[in-house]
GROMACS .gro file of C-alpha atoms in nm:
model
  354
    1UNK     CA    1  12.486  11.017  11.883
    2UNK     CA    2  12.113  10.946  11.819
    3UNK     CA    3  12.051  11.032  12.167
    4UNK     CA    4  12.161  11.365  12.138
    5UNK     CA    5  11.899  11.486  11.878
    6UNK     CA    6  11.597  11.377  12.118
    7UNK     CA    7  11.514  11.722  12.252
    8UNK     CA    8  11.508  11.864  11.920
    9UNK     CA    9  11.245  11.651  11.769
   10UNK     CA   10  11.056  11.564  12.033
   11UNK     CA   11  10.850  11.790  12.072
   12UNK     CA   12  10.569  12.003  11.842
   13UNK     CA   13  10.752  12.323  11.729
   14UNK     CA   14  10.535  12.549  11.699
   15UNK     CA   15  10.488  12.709  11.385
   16UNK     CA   16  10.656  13.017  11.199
   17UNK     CA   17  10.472  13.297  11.031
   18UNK     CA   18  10.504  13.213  10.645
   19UNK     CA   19  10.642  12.855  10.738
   20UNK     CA   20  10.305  12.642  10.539
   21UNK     CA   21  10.418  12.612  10.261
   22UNK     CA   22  10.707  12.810  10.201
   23UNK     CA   23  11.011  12.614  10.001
   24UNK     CA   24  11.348  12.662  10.053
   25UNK     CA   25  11.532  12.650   9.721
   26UNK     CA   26  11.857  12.825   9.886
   27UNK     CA   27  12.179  12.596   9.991
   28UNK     CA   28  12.107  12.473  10.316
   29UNK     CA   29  12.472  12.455  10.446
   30UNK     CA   30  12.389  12.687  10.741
   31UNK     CA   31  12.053  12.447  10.797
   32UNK     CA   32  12.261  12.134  10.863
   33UNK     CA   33  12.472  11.985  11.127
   34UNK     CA   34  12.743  11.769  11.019
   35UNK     CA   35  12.881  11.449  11.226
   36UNK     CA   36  13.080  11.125  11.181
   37UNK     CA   37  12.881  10.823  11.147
   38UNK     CA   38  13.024  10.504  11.323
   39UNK     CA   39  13.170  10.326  11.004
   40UNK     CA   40  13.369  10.643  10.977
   41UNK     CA   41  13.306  10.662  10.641
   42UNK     CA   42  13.026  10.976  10.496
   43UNK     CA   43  12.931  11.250  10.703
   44UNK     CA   44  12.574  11.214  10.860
   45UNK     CA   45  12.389  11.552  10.812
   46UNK     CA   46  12.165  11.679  11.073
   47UNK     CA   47  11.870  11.917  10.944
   48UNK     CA   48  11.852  12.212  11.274
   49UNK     CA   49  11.465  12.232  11.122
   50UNK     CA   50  11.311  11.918  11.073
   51UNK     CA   51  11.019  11.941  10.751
   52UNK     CA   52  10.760  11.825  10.932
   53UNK     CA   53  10.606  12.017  11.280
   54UNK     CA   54  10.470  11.672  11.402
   55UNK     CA   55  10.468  11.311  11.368
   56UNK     CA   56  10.604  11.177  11.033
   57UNK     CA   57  10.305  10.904  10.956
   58UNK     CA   58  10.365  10.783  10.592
   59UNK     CA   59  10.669  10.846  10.304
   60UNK     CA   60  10.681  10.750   9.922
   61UNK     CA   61  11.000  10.708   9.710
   62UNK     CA   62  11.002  10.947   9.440
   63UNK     CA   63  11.379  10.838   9.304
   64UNK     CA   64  11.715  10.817   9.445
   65UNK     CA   65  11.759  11.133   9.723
   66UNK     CA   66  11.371  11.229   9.665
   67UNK     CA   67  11.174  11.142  10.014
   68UNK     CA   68  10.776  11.236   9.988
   69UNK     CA   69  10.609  11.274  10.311
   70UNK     CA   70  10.348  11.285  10.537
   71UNK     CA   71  10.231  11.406  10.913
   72UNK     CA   72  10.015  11.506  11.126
   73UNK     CA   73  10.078  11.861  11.050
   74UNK     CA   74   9.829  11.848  10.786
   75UNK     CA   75  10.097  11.887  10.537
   76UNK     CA   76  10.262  11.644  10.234
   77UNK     CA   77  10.651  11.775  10.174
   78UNK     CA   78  10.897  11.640   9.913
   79UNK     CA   79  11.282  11.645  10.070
   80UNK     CA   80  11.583  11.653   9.852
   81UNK     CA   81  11.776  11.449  10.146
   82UNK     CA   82  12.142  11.449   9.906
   83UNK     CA   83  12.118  11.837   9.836
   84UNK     CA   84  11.993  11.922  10.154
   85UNK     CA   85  11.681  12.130  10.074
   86UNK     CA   86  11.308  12.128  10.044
   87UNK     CA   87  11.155  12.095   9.751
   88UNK     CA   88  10.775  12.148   9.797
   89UNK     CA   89  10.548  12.105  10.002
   90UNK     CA   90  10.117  12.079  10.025
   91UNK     CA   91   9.854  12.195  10.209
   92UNK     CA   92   9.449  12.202  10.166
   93UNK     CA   93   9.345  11.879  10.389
   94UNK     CA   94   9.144  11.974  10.717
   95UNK     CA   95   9.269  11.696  10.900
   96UNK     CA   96   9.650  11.486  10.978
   97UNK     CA   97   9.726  11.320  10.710
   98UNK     CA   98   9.750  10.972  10.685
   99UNK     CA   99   9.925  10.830  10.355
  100UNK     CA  100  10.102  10.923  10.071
  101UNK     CA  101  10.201  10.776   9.712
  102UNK     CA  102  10.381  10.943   9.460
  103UNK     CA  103  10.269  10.804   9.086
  104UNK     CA  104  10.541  10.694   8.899
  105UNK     CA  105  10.386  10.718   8.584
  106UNK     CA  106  10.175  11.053   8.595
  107UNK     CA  107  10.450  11.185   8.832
  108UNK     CA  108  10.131  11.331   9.059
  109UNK     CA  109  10.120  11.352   9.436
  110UNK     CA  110   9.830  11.178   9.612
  111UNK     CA  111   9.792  11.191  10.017
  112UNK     CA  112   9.499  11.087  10.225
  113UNK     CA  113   9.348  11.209  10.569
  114UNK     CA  114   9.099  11.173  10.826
  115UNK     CA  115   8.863  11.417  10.660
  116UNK     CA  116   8.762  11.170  10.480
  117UNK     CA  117   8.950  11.259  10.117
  118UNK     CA  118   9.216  11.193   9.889
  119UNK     CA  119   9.375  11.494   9.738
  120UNK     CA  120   9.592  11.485   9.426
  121UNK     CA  121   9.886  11.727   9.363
  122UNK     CA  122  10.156  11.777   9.140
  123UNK     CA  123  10.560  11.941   9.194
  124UNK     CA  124  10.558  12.356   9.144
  125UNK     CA  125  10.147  12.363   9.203
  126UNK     CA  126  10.055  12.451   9.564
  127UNK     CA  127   9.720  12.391   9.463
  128UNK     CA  128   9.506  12.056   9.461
  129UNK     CA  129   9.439  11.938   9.149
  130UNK     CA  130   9.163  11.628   9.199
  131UNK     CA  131   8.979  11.553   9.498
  132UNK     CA  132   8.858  11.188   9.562
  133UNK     CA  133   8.503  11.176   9.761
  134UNK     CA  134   8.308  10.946   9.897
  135UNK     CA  135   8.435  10.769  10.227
  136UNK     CA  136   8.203  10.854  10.572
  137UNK     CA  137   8.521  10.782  10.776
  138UNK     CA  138   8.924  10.831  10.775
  139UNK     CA  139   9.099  10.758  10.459
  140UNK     CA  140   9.376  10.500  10.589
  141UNK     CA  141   9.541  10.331  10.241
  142UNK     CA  142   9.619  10.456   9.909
  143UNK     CA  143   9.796  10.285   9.620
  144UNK     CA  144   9.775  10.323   9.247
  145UNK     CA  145   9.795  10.036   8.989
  146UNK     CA  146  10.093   9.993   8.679
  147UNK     CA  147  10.010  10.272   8.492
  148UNK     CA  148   9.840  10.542   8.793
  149UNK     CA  149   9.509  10.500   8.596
  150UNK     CA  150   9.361  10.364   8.914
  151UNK     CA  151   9.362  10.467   9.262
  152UNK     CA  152   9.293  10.221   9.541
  153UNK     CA  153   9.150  10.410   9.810
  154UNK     CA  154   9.053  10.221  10.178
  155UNK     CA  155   8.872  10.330  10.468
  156UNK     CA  156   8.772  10.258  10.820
  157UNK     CA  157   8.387  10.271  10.703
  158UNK     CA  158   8.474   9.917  10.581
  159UNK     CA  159   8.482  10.028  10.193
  160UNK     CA  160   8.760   9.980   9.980
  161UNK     CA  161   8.686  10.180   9.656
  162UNK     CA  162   8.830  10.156   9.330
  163UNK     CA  163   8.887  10.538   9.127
  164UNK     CA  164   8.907  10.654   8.799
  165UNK     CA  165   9.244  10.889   8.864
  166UNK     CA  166   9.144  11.124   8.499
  167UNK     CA  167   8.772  11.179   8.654
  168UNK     CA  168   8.808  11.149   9.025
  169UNK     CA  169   8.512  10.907   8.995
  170UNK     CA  170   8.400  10.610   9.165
  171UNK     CA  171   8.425  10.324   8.955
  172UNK     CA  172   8.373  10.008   9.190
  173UNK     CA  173   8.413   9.925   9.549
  174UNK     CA  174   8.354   9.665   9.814
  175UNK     CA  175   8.200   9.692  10.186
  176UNK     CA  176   8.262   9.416  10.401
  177UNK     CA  177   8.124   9.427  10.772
  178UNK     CA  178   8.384   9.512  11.032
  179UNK     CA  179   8.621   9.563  10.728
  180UNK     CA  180   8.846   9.865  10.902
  181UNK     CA  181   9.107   9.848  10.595
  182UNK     CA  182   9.432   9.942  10.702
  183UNK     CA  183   9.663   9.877  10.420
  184UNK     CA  184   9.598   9.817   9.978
  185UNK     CA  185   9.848   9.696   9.750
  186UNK     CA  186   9.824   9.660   9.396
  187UNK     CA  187   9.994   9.319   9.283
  188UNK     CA  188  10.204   9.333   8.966
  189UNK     CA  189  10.128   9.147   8.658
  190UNK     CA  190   9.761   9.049   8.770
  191UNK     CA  191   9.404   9.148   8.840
  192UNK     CA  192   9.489   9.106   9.222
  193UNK     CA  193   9.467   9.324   9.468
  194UNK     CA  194   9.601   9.280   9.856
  195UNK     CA  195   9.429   9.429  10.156
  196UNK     CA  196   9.449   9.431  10.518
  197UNK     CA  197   9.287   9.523  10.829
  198UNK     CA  198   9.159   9.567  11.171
  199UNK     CA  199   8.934   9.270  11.167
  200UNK     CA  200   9.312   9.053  11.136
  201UNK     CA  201   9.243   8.957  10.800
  202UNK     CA  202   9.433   8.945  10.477
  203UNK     CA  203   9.218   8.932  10.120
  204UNK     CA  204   9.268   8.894   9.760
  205UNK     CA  205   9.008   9.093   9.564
  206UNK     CA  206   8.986   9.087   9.168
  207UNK     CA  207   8.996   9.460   9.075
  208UNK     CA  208   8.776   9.347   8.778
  209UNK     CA  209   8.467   9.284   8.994
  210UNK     CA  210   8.619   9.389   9.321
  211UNK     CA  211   8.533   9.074   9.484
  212UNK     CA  212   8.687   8.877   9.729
  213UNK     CA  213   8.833   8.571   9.617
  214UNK     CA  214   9.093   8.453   9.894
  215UNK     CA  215   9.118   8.545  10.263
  216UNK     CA  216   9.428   8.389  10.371
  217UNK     CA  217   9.422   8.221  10.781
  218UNK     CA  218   9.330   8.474  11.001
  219UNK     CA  219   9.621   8.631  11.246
  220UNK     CA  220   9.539   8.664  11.582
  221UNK     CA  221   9.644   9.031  11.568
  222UNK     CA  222   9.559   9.336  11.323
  223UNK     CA  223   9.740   9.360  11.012
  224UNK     CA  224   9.858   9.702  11.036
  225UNK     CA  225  10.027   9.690  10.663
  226UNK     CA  226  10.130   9.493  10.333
  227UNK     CA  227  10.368   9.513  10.020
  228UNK     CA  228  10.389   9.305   9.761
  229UNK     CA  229  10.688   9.193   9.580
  230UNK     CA  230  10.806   9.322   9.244
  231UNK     CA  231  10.715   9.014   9.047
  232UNK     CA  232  10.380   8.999   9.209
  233UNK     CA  233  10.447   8.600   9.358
  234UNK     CA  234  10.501   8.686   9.710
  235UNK     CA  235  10.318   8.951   9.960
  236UNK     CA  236  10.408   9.032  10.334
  237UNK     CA  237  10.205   9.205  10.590
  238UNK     CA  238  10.274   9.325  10.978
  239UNK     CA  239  10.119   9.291  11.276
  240UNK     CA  240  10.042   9.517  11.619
  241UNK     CA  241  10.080   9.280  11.895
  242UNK     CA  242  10.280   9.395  12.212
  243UNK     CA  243  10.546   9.305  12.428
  244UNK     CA  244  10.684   9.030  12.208
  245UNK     CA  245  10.361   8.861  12.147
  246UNK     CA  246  10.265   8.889  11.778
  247UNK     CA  247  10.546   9.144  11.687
  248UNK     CA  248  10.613   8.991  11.354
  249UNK     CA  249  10.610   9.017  10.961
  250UNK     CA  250  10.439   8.728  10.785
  251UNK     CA  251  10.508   8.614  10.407
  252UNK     CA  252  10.226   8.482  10.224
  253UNK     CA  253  10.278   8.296   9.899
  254UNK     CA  254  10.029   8.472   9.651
  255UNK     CA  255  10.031   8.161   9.393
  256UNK     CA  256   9.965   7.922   9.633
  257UNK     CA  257   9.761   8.099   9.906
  258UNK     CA  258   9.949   8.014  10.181
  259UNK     CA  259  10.158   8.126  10.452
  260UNK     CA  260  10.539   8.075  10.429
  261UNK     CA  261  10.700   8.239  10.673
  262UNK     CA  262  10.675   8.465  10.972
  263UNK     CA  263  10.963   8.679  11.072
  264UNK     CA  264  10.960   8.741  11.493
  265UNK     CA  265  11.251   8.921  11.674
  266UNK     CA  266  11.063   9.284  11.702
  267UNK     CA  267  10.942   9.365  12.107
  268UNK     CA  268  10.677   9.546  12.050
  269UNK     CA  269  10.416   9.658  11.706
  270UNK     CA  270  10.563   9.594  11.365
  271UNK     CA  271  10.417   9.953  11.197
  272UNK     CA  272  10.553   9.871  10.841
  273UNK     CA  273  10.703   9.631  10.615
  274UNK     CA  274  10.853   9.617  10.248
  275UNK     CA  275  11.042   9.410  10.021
  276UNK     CA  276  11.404   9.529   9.920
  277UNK     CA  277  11.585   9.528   9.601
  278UNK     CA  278  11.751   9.178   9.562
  279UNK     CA  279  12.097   9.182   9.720
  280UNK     CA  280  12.419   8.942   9.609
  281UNK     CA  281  12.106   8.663   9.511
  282UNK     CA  282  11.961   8.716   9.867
  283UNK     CA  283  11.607   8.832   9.888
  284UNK     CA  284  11.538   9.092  10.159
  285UNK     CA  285  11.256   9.224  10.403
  286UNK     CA  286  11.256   9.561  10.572
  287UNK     CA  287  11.047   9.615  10.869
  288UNK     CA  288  10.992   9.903  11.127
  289UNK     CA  289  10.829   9.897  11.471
  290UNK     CA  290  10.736  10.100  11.770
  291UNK     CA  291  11.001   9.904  11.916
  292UNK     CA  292  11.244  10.184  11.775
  293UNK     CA  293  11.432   9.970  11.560
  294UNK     CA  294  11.470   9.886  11.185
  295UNK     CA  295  11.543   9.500  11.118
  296UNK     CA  296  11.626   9.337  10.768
  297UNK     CA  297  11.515   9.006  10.708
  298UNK     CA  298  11.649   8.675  10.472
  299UNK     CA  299  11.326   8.631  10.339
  300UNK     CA  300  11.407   8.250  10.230
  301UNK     CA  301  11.611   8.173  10.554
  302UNK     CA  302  11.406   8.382  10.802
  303UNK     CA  303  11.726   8.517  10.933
  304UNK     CA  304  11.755   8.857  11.123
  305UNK     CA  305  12.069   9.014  10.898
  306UNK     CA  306  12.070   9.402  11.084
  307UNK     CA  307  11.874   9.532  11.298
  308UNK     CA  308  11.932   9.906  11.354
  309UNK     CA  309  11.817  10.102  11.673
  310UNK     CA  310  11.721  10.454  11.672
  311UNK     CA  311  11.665  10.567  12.030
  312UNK     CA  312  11.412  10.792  12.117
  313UNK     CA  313  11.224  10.828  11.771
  314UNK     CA  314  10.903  10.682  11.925
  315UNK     CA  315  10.721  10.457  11.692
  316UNK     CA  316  10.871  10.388  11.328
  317UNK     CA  317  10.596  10.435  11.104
  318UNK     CA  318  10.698  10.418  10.730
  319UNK     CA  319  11.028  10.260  10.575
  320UNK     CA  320  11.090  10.313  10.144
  321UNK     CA  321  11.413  10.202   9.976
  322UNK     CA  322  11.567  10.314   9.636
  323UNK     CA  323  11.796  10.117   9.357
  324UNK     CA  324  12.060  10.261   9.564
  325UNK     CA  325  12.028  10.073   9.853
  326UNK     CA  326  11.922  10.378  10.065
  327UNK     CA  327  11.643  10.389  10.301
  328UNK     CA  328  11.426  10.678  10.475
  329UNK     CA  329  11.234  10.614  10.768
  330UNK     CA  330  10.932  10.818  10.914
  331UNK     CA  331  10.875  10.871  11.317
  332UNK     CA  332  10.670  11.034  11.590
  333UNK     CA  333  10.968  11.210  11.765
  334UNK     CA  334  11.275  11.235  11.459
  335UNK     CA  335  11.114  11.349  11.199
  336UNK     CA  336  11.279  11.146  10.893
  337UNK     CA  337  11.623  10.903  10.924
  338UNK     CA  338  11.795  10.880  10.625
  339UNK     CA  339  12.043  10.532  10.613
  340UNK     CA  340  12.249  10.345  10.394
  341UNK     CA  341  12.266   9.985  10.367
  342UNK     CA  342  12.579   9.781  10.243
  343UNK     CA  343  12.579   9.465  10.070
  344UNK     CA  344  12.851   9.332  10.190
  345UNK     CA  345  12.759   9.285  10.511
  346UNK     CA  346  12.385   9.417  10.529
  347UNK     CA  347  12.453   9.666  10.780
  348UNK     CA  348  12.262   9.971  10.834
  349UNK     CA  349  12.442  10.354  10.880
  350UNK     CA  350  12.232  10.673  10.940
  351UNK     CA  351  12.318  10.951  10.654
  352UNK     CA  352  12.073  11.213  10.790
  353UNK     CA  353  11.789  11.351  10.950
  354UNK     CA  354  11.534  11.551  10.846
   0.00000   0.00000   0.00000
């Protein structure tokens, strides 16, 4: 079936007079295509528009059938994937965007780009609302702390810079030679704070000083992301090696800085990686890859438990799961996939596409 939708996402639709920005608030049953998955069992809805013009490059869970996103189109969207509609969407950055996070606690929208800035947002406002300053080069990682006081902002000038999210003001950073930061996590429960990067490195900074005060073993390829799990013990990154070589997920034991385990079955880059709600007692990893598939992982056992292809998407750049066990994942070529995973058996079943 997936092979079918190829020609409509892949390529750049051009766009439609009064398209940036517009939001569809009508029923979208004339929008959709409906089909069968192969379990038989819920219809898998097919948007005939996808909400993004070009590549999908980053997505944030808002809550259960709320998808934020990201592209290359310049634009941030929010998708109501179970009522079929768009809800808003964001425009004002000169450049692609590059991430997106959705604050939990002040509800706010925050996306970064490569002009250099992180704008802040909020749902019903087309306008920005804050503007974070100060990197020389592409904005490439965003994530705010407990209580979205802070934003974590990192950069390819090799700064990682800590924000006050009320002022839009510096309050500490770090520069570290050759430091191209790909990825920032806040860790839960702690001062810590998890970064990645180009230089195949993997650091613990204390966001009280912002000073580094662990680098874990260096991989022999670049870490291209992180997450860290919910009770702030355990973090796992990804890395971009090729052809087999390198394609894998690592688990790094926060308490007792050191590596655990590395999770290997993906052929080519391993784009993102995150942990899952716990399952029947079993702890889970997601991760995505340019390979074009979606694999979950026993995270104690290092077993493969699905993997799920999705042919012709092109790279897999972003994968977010809810409390309700479904997923959304971002691509060059598909716009977003929309699946549902089942306990009993861990499998994977596409629900949409937008």
């Amino acid at each position: 079936m997936l092979k079918s939708f190829g020609k409509l996402f892949g390529r750049k639709r051009s766009s439609k007079k009064g398209r940036k920005g517009a939001v569809d608030t009508a029923d979208d049953d004339n929008n959709e295509a409906d089909d069968k998955n192969r379990h038989g069992a819920r219809a898998c809805r097919i948007a005939k528009s996808p909400v993004h013009e070009d590549a999908v490059v980053h997505l944030s869970a808002v809550e259960p059938g709320l998808c934020l996103s990201c592209s290359k189109d310049k634009s941030a969207a929010l998708y109501d994937f179970e009522n079929h509609r768009l809800v808003d969407r964001w425009t004002g950055h000169e450049r692609e965007l590059t991430k997106i996070q959705h604050g939990k606690t002040c509800d706010n929208i925050f996306s970064a780009s490569r002009d250099k800035s992180v704008k802040m947002w909020k749902r019903g406002n087309p306008n920005c609302l804050q503007e974070f300053n100060g990197h020389d080069l592409v904005v490439t990682a965003i994530d705010l702390n407990h209580d979205d006081s802070w934003l974590c902002s990192g950069s390819r000038d090799n700064h990682v810079k800590l924000w006050d999210v009320n002022t839009a003001q510096c309050i500490m950073e770090s520069s570290i030679h050759r430091n191209l930061v790909t990825d920032v996590k806040f860790v839960p429960h702690s001062h810590l704070l998890v970064q990645t990067g180009e230089d195949k490195e993997v650091r613990l900074f204390d966001t009280r000083t912002m000073q580094v005060i662990h680098s874990f073993p260096r991989k022999h390829y670049i870490q291209m992301a992180c997450d860290v799990s919910p009770d702030g013990l355990y973090c796992v990154t990804c890395s971009n090696g090729f052809g087999g070589k390198g394609c894998e997920a690592t688990l790094w034991d926060l308490r007792g800085r050191k590596l655990v385990h590395e999770y290997s079955d993906h052929g080519e880059a391993v784009e993102s990686c995150i942990f899952l709600p716990t399952i029947t007692e079993k702890q889970i990893i997601a991760t995505t890859s340019r390979d074009t598939t979606i694999r979950l992982w026993d995270m104690n056992t290092r077993e493969c438990l699905s993997c799920f292809p999705v042919p012709g998407s092109g790279p897999l750049t972003s994968i977010i799961c809810y409390d309700d066990l479904s997923l959304c994942v971002s691509s060059f070529n598909q716009g977003i996939i929309s699946l549902q995973l089942s306990p009993s058996d861990y499998s994977l079943h596409q629900t949409g596409q937008f």
